[in-house]
Tab-separated table of C-alpha atoms in Angstrom:
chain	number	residue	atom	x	y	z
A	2	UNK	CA	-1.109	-172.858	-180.178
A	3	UNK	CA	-0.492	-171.026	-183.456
A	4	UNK	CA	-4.412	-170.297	-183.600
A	5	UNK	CA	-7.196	-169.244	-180.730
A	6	UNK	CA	-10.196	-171.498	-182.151
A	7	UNK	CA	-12.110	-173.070	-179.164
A	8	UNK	CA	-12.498	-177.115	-179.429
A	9	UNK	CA	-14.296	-177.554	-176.121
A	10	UNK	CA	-15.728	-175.836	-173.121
A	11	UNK	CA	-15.588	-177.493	-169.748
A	12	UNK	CA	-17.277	-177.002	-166.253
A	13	UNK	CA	-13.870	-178.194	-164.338
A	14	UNK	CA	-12.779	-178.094	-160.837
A	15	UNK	CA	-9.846	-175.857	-160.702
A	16	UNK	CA	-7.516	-176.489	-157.617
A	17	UNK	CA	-5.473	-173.949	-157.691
A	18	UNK	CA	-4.960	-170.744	-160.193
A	19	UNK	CA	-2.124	-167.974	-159.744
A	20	UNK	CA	-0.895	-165.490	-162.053
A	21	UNK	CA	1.870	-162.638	-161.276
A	22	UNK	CA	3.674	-159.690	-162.605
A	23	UNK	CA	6.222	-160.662	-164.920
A	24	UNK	CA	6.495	-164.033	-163.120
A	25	UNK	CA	5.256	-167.850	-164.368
A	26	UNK	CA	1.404	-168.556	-162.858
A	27	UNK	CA	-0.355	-171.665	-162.579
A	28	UNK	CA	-3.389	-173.591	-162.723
A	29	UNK	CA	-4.155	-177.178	-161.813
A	30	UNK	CA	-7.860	-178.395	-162.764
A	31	UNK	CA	-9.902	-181.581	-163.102
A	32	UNK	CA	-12.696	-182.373	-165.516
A	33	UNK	CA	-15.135	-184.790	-164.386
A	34	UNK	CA	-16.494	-187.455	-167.098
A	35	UNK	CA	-19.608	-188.654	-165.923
A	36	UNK	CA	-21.094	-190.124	-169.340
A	37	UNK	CA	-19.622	-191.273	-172.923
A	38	UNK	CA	-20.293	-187.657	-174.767
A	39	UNK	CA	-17.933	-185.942	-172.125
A	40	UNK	CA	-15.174	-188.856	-172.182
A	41	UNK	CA	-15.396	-188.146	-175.855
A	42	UNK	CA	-14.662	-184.159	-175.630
A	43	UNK	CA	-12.368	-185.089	-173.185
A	44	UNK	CA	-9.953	-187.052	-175.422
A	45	UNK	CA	-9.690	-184.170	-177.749
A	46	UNK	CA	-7.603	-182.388	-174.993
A	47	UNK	CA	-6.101	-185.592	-173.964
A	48	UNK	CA	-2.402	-185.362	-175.940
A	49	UNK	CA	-2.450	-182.164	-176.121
A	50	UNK	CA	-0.044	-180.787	-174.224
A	51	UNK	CA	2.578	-178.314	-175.518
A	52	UNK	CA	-0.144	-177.742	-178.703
A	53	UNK	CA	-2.966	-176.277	-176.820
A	54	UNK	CA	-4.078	-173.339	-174.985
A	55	UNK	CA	-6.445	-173.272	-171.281
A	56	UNK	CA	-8.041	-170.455	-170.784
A	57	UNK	CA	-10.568	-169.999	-167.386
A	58	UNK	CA	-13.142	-167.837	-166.696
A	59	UNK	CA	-15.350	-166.985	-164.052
A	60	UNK	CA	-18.802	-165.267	-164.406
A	61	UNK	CA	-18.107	-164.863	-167.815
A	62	UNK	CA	-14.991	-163.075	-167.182
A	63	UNK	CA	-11.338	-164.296	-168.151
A	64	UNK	CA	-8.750	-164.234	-165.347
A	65	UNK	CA	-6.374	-166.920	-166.520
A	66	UNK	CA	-4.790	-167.999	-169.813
A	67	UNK	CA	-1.827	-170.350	-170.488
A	68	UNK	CA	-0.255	-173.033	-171.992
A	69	UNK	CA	-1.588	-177.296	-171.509
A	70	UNK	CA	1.201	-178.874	-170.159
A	71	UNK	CA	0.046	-182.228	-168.665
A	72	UNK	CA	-2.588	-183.980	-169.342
A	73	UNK	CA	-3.963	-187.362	-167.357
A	74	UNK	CA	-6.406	-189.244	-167.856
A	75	UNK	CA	-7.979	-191.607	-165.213
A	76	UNK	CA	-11.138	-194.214	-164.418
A	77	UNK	CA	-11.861	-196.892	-161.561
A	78	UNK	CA	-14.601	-197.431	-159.159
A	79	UNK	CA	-14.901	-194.055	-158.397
A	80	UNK	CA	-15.950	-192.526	-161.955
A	81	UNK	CA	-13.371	-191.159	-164.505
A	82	UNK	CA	-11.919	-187.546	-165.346
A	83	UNK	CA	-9.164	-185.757	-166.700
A	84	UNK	CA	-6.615	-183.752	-165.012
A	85	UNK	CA	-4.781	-180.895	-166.505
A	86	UNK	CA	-2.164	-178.582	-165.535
A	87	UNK	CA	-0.416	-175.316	-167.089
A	88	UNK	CA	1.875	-172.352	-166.861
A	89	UNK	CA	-0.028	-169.041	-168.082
A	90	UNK	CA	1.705	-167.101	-170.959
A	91	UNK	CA	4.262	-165.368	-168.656
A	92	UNK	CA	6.488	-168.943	-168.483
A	93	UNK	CA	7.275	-168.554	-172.509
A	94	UNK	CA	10.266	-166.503	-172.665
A	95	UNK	CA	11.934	-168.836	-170.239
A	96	UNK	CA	11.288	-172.301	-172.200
A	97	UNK	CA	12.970	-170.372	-175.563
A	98	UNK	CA	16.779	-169.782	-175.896
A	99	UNK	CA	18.407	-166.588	-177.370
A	100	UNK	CA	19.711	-168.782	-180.473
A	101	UNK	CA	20.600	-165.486	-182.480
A	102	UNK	CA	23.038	-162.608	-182.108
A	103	UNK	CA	22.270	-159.285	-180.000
A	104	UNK	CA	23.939	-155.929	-180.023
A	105	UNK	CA	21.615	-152.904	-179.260
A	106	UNK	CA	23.246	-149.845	-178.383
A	107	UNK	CA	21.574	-146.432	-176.784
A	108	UNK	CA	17.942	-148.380	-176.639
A	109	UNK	CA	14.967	-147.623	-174.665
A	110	UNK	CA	14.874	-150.095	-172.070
A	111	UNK	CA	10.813	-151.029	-173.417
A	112	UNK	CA	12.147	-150.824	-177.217
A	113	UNK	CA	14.421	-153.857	-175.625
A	114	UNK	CA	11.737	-155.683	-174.254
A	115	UNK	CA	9.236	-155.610	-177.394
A	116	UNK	CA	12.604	-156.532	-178.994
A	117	UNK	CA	13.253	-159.716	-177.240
A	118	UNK	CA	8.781	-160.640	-177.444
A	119	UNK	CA	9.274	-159.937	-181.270
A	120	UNK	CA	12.555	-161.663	-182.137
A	121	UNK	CA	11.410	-164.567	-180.307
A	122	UNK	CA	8.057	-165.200	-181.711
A	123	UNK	CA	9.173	-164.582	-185.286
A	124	UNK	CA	12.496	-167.074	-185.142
A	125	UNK	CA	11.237	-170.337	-186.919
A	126	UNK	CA	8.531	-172.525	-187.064
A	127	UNK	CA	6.288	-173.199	-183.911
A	128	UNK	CA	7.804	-169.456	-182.329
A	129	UNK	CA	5.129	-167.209	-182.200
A	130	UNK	CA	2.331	-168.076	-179.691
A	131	UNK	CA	0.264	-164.956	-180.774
A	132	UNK	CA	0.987	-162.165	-177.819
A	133	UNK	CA	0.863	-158.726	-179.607
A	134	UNK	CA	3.445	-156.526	-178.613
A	135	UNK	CA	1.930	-152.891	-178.639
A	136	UNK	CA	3.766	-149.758	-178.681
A	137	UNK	CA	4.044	-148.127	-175.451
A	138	UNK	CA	5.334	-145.122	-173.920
A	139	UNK	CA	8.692	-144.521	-173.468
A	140	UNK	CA	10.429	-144.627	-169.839
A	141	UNK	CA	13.249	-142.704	-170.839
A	142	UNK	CA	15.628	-144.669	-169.757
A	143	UNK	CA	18.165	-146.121	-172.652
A	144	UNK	CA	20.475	-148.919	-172.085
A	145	UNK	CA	22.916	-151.411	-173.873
A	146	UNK	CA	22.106	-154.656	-174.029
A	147	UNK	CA	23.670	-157.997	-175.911
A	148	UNK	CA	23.540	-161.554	-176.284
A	149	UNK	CA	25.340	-164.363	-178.290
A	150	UNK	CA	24.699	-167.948	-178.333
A	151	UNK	CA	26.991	-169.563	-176.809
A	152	UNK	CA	25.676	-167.309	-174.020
A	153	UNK	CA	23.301	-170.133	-173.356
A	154	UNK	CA	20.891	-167.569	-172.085
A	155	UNK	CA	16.962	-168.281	-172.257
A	156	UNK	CA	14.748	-165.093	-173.596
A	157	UNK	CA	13.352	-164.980	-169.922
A	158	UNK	CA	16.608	-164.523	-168.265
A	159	UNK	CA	17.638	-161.206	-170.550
A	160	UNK	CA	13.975	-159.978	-170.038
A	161	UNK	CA	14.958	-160.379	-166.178
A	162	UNK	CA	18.466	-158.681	-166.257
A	163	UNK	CA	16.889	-155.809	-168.790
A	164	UNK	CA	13.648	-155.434	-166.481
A	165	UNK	CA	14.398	-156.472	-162.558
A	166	UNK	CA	17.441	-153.883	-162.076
A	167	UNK	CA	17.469	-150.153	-160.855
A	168	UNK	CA	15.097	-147.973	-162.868
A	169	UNK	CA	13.734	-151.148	-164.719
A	170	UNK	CA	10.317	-151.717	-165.653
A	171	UNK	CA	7.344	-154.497	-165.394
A	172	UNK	CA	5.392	-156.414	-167.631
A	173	UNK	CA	2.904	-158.787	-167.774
A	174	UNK	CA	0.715	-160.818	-170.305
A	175	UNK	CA	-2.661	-159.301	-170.081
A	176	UNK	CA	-5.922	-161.289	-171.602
A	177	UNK	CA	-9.130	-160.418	-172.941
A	178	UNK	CA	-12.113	-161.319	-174.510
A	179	UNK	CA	-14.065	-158.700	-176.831
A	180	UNK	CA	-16.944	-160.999	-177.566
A	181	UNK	CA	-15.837	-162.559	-181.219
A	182	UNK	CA	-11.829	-162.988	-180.064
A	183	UNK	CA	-9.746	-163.619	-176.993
A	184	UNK	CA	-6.229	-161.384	-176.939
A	185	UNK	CA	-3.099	-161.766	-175.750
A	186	UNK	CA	-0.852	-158.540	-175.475
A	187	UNK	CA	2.047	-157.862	-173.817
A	188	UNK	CA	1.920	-154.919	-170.933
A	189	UNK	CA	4.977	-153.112	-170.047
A	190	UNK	CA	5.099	-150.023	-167.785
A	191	UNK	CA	7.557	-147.676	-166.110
A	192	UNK	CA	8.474	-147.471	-163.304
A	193	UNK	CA	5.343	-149.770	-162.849
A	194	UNK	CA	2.200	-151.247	-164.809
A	195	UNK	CA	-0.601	-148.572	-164.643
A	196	UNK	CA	-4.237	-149.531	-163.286
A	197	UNK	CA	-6.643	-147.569	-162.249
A	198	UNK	CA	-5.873	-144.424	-160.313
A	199	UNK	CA	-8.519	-144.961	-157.687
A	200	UNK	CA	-7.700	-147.452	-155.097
A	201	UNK	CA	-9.865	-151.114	-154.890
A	202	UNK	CA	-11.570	-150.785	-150.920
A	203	UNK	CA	-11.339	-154.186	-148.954
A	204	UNK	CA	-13.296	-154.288	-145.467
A	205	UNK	CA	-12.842	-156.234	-142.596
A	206	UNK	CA	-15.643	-157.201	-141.553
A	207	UNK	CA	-17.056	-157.558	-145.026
A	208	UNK	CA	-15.253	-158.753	-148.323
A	209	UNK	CA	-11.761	-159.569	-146.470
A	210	UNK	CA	-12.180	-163.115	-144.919
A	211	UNK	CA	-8.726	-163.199	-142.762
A	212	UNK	CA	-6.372	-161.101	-142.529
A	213	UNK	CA	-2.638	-160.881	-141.246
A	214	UNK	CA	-0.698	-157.806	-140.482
A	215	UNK	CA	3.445	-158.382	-140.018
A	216	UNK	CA	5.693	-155.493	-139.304
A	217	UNK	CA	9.242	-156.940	-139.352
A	218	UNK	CA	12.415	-154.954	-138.287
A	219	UNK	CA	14.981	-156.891	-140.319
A	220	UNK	CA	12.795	-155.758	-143.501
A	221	UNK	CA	13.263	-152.442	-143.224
A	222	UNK	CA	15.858	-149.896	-142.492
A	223	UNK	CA	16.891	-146.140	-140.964
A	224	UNK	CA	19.664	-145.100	-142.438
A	225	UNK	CA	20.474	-144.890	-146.213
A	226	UNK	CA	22.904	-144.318	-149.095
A	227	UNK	CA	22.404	-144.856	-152.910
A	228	UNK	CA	24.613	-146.406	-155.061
A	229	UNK	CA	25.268	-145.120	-158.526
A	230	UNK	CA	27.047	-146.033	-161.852
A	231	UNK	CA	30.667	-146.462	-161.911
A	232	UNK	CA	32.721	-144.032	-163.878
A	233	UNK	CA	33.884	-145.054	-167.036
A	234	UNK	CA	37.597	-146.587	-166.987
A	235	UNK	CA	40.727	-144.502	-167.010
A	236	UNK	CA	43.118	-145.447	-169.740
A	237	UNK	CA	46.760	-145.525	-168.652
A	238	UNK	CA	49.823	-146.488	-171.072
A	239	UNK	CA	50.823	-150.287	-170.893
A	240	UNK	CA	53.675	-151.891	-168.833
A	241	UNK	CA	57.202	-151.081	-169.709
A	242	UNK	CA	58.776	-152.981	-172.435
A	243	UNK	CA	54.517	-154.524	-172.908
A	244	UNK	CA	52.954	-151.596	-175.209
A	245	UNK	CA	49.652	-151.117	-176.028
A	246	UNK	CA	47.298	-149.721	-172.877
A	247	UNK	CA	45.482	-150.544	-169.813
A	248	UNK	CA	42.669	-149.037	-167.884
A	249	UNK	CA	42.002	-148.891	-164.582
A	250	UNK	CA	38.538	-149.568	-163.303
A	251	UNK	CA	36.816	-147.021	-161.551
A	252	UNK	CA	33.956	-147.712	-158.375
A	253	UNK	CA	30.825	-146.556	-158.747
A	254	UNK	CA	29.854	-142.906	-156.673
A	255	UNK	CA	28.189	-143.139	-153.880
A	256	UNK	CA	25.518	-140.425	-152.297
A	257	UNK	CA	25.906	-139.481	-148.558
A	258	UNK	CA	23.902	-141.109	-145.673
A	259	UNK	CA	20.069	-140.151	-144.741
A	260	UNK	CA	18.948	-141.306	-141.385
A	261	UNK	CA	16.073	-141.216	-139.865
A	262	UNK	CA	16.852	-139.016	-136.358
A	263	UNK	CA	13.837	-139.551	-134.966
A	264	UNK	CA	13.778	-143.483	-134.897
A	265	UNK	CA	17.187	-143.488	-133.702
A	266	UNK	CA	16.398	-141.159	-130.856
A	267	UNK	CA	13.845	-142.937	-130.003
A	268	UNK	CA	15.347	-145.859	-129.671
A	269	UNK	CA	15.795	-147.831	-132.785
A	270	UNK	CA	19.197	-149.769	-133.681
A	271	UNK	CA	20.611	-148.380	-136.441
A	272	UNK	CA	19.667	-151.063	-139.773
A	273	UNK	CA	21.116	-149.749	-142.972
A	274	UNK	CA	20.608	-149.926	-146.427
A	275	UNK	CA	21.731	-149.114	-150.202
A	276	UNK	CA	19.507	-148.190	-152.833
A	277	UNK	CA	20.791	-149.365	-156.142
A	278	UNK	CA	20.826	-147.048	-158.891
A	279	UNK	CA	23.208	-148.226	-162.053
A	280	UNK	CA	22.306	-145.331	-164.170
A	281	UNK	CA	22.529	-142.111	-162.128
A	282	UNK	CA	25.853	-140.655	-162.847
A	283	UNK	CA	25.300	-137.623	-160.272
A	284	UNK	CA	25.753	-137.965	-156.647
A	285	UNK	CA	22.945	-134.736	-156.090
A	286	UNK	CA	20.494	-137.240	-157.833
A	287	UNK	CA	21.700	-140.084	-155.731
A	288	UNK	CA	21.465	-138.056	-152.704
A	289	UNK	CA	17.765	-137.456	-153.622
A	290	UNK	CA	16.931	-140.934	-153.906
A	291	UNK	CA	18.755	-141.945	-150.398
A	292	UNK	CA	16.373	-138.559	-148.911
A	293	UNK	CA	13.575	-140.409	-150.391
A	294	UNK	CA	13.995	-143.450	-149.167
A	295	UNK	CA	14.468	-142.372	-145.602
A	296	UNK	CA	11.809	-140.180	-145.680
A	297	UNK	CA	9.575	-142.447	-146.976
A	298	UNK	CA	10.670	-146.216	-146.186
A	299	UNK	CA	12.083	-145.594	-143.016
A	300	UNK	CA	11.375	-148.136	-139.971
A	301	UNK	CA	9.915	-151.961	-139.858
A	302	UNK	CA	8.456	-152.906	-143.192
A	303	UNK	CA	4.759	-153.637	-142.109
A	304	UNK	CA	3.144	-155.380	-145.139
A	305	UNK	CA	-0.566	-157.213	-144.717
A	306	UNK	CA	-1.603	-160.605	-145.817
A	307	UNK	CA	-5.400	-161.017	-147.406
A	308	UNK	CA	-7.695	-163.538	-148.077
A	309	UNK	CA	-11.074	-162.497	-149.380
A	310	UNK	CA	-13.973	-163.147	-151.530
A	311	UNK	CA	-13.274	-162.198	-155.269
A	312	UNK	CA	-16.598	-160.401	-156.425
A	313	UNK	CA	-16.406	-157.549	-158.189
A	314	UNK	CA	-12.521	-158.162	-159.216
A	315	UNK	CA	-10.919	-159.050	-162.522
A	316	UNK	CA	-7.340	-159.662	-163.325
A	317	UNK	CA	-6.842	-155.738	-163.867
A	318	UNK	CA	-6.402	-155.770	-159.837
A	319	UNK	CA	-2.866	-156.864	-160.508
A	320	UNK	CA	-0.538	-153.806	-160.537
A	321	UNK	CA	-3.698	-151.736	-158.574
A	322	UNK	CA	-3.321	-150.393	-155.150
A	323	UNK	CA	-5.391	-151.671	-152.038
A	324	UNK	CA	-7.307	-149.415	-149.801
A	325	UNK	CA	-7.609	-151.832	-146.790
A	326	UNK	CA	-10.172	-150.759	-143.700
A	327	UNK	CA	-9.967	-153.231	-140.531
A	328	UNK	CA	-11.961	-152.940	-137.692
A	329	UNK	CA	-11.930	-155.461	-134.839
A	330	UNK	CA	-10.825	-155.858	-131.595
A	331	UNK	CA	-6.695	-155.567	-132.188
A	332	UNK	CA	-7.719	-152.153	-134.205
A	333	UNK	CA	-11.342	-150.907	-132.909
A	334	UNK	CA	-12.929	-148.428	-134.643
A	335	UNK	CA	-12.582	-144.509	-134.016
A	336	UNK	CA	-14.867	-141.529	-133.872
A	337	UNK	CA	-17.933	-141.986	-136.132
A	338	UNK	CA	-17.039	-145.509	-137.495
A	339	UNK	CA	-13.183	-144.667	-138.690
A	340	UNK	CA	-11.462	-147.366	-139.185
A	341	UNK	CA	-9.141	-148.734	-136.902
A	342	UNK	CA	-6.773	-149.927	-139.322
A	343	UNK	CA	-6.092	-148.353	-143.221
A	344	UNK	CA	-3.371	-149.205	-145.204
A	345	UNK	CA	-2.161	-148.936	-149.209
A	346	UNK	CA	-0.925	-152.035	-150.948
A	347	UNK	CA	-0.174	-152.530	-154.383
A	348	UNK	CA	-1.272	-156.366	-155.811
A	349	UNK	CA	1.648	-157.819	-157.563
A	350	UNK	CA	-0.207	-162.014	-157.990
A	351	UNK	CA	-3.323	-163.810	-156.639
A	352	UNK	CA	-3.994	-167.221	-156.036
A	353	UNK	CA	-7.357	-168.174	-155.907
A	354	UNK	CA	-8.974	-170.940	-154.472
A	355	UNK	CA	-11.979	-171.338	-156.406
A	356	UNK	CA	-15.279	-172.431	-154.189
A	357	UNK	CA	-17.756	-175.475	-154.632
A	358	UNK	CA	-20.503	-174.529	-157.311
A	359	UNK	CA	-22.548	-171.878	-155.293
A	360	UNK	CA	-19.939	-171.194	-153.364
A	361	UNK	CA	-17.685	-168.004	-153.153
A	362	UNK	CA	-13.986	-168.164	-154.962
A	363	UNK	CA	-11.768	-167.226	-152.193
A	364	UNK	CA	-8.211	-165.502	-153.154
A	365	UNK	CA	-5.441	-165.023	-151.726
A	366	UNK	CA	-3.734	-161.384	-152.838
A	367	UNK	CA	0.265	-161.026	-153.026
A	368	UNK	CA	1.639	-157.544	-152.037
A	369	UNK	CA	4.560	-155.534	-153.384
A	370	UNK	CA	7.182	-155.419	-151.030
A	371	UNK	CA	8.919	-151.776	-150.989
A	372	UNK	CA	12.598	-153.368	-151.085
A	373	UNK	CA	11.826	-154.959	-154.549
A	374	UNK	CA	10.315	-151.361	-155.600
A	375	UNK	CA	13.284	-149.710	-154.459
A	376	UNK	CA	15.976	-152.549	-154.802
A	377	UNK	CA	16.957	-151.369	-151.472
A	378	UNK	CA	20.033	-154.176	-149.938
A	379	UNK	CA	21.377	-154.741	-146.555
A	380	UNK	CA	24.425	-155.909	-148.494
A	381	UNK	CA	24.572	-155.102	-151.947
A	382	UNK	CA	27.371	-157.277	-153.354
């Protein structure tokens, strides 16, 4: 793991590979072993687990990387092969505990993140796995954040609590290959990962293969109110005959309530929500962000499900935005060809289902769903 140097190259049959934003992703493959010289390749990987590296690639171009975790070997009447399975790179912080002492104070919330990447690659023997940590632009939003060790707390749960909150960020391992070396470099981004600015377009008929479309009421919401930071604590002088002080904790502000008129008058049940926001200390700002919510996330969350063929994708379509067309019978097509359906998503993971040899790879893409964007909460306690 400490070095990249290739010891074999395999035509395999993968089963299943996944990879996500800032989540674990997996791949499950088997290696046939039809004749002695490929049993013999094969038992260099054999044992390898937790000390080698799987990469895949498909038409030459890498869309998974990760770690060997199991490793089987088997043989009987119906030939021999190897199986192996793997996390990609994202599962590392959480199989490394925060063995040292933490205290940053006034940091940008990224600063914290290459922090915890850096500290944990560079403590000991067998820590780094080789994922550069670039600099990247600030998000301008600073924070506080410690740890101790009798915390018990693994490097992927304080990336979580410093990244999956209000105004937090994302990040991802991103891989390439330039030819001479493959890289592994940590990607964060505020309030999201950047891709490219113009949308991937997906057809039905045409490159989408099935297609589902759910709009679901309990998802979404009409009527909103933001939740801010809580004041900081008033001191107050100690009990009688006690000394010292006390302090009294404040609860956080609140903004007002922003409903959507419209829906309700037209007939809607009122569904409401809160929109967390643990670093706003002004109830105007909070009132924007409630506005915003109703005036853009108001009524049933309607979020599509795709399955399609994978050509001219890489793994940069995670974090890009969809441009979906459908045109069938549920949603014909309008005046000179328009589309019956068209619809923005943002890819957050794929799992692909690789075909036979000749065959189209078939994925299956994972949408962001606006409540996790927003952290929106029918009850936020």
């Amino acid at each position: 793991m400490v070095g990249d140097r290739t010891i074999e190259r395999f035509d395999a049959d993968v089963g299943r590979l996944t990879k996500y934003i800032g989540k674990t992703g997996a791949l499950d493959a088997a290696i046939p072993i039809p004749n002695a010289d490929v049993g013999k390749r094969a038992s260099a990987v054999f044992g390898g687990e937790g000390r080698l590296a799987m990469y895949a690639y498909r038409d030459q171009a890498l869309w998974w990387g990760g770690f060997v975790d199991t490793t089987r070997i088997s043989g009987g009447r119906s030939g021999a092969q190897l199986d192996v399975s793997g996390a990609s790179f994202e599962a590392y912080p959480d199989r490394r505990m925060a063995r040292s002492t933490g205290a940053l104070t006034n940091r940008e919330q990224l600063d914290i993140g290459k922090f915890l990447w850096d500290e944990m690659q560079a403590n000991g023997l067998g820590a780094s796995i080789q994922v550069e940590t670039p600099q990247h632009a600030p998000s301008g939003r600073r924070r506080d954040f410690s740890w101790k060790p009798s915390d018990v707390r693994t490097y992927g749960s304080l990336l979580k609590e410093v990244s999956n909150r209000a105004d937090g960020f994302e990040w991802i391992i991103d891989l390439w290959d330039d030819g001479f070396n493959r890289h592994r470099s940590l990607h964060m981004g505020y309030p999201q990962i950047g891709r490219p600015a113009r949308p991937y377009v997906l057809t039905y008929p045409g490159q989408i293969i099935e297609y589902e479309i759910e709009g679901d009421v309990l998802d979404g919401a009409n009527s909103f109110q933001a939740r801010g930071k809580a004041p900081d604590p008033i001191g107050v002088a100690g009990t009688p005959g006690g000394g010292g002080s006390a302090s009294i904790k404040q609860d956080p502000i609140m903004s007002s309530v922003f409903q959507d008129d419209g829906l309700l008058r037209a007939g809607h049940a009122r569904i409401d929500a809160v929109i967390e926001r643990d670093t706003v200390t002004q109830v105007s700002t909070l009132n924007d962000w409630a506005k915003l919510a109703r005036d853009t996330r108001s009524g049933p969350l309607v979020l599509p499900e795709i399955t399609c063929r994978l050509d001219g994708f890489d793994q940069s379509i995670l974090g890009s935005e969809l441009l979906i067309r459908i045109s069938d019978y549920p949603f014909p097509a309008g005046p000179e060809g328009a589309p019956g359906y068209e619809g923005l998503a943002r890819v957050i993971g794929y799992e692909v289902d690789p075909g036979e040899q000749g065959a189209d790879d078939i994925g299956r893409l994972i949408f962001e769903n606006p409540y996790d964007l927003d952290h929106m909460r029918k009850d936020p306690n």
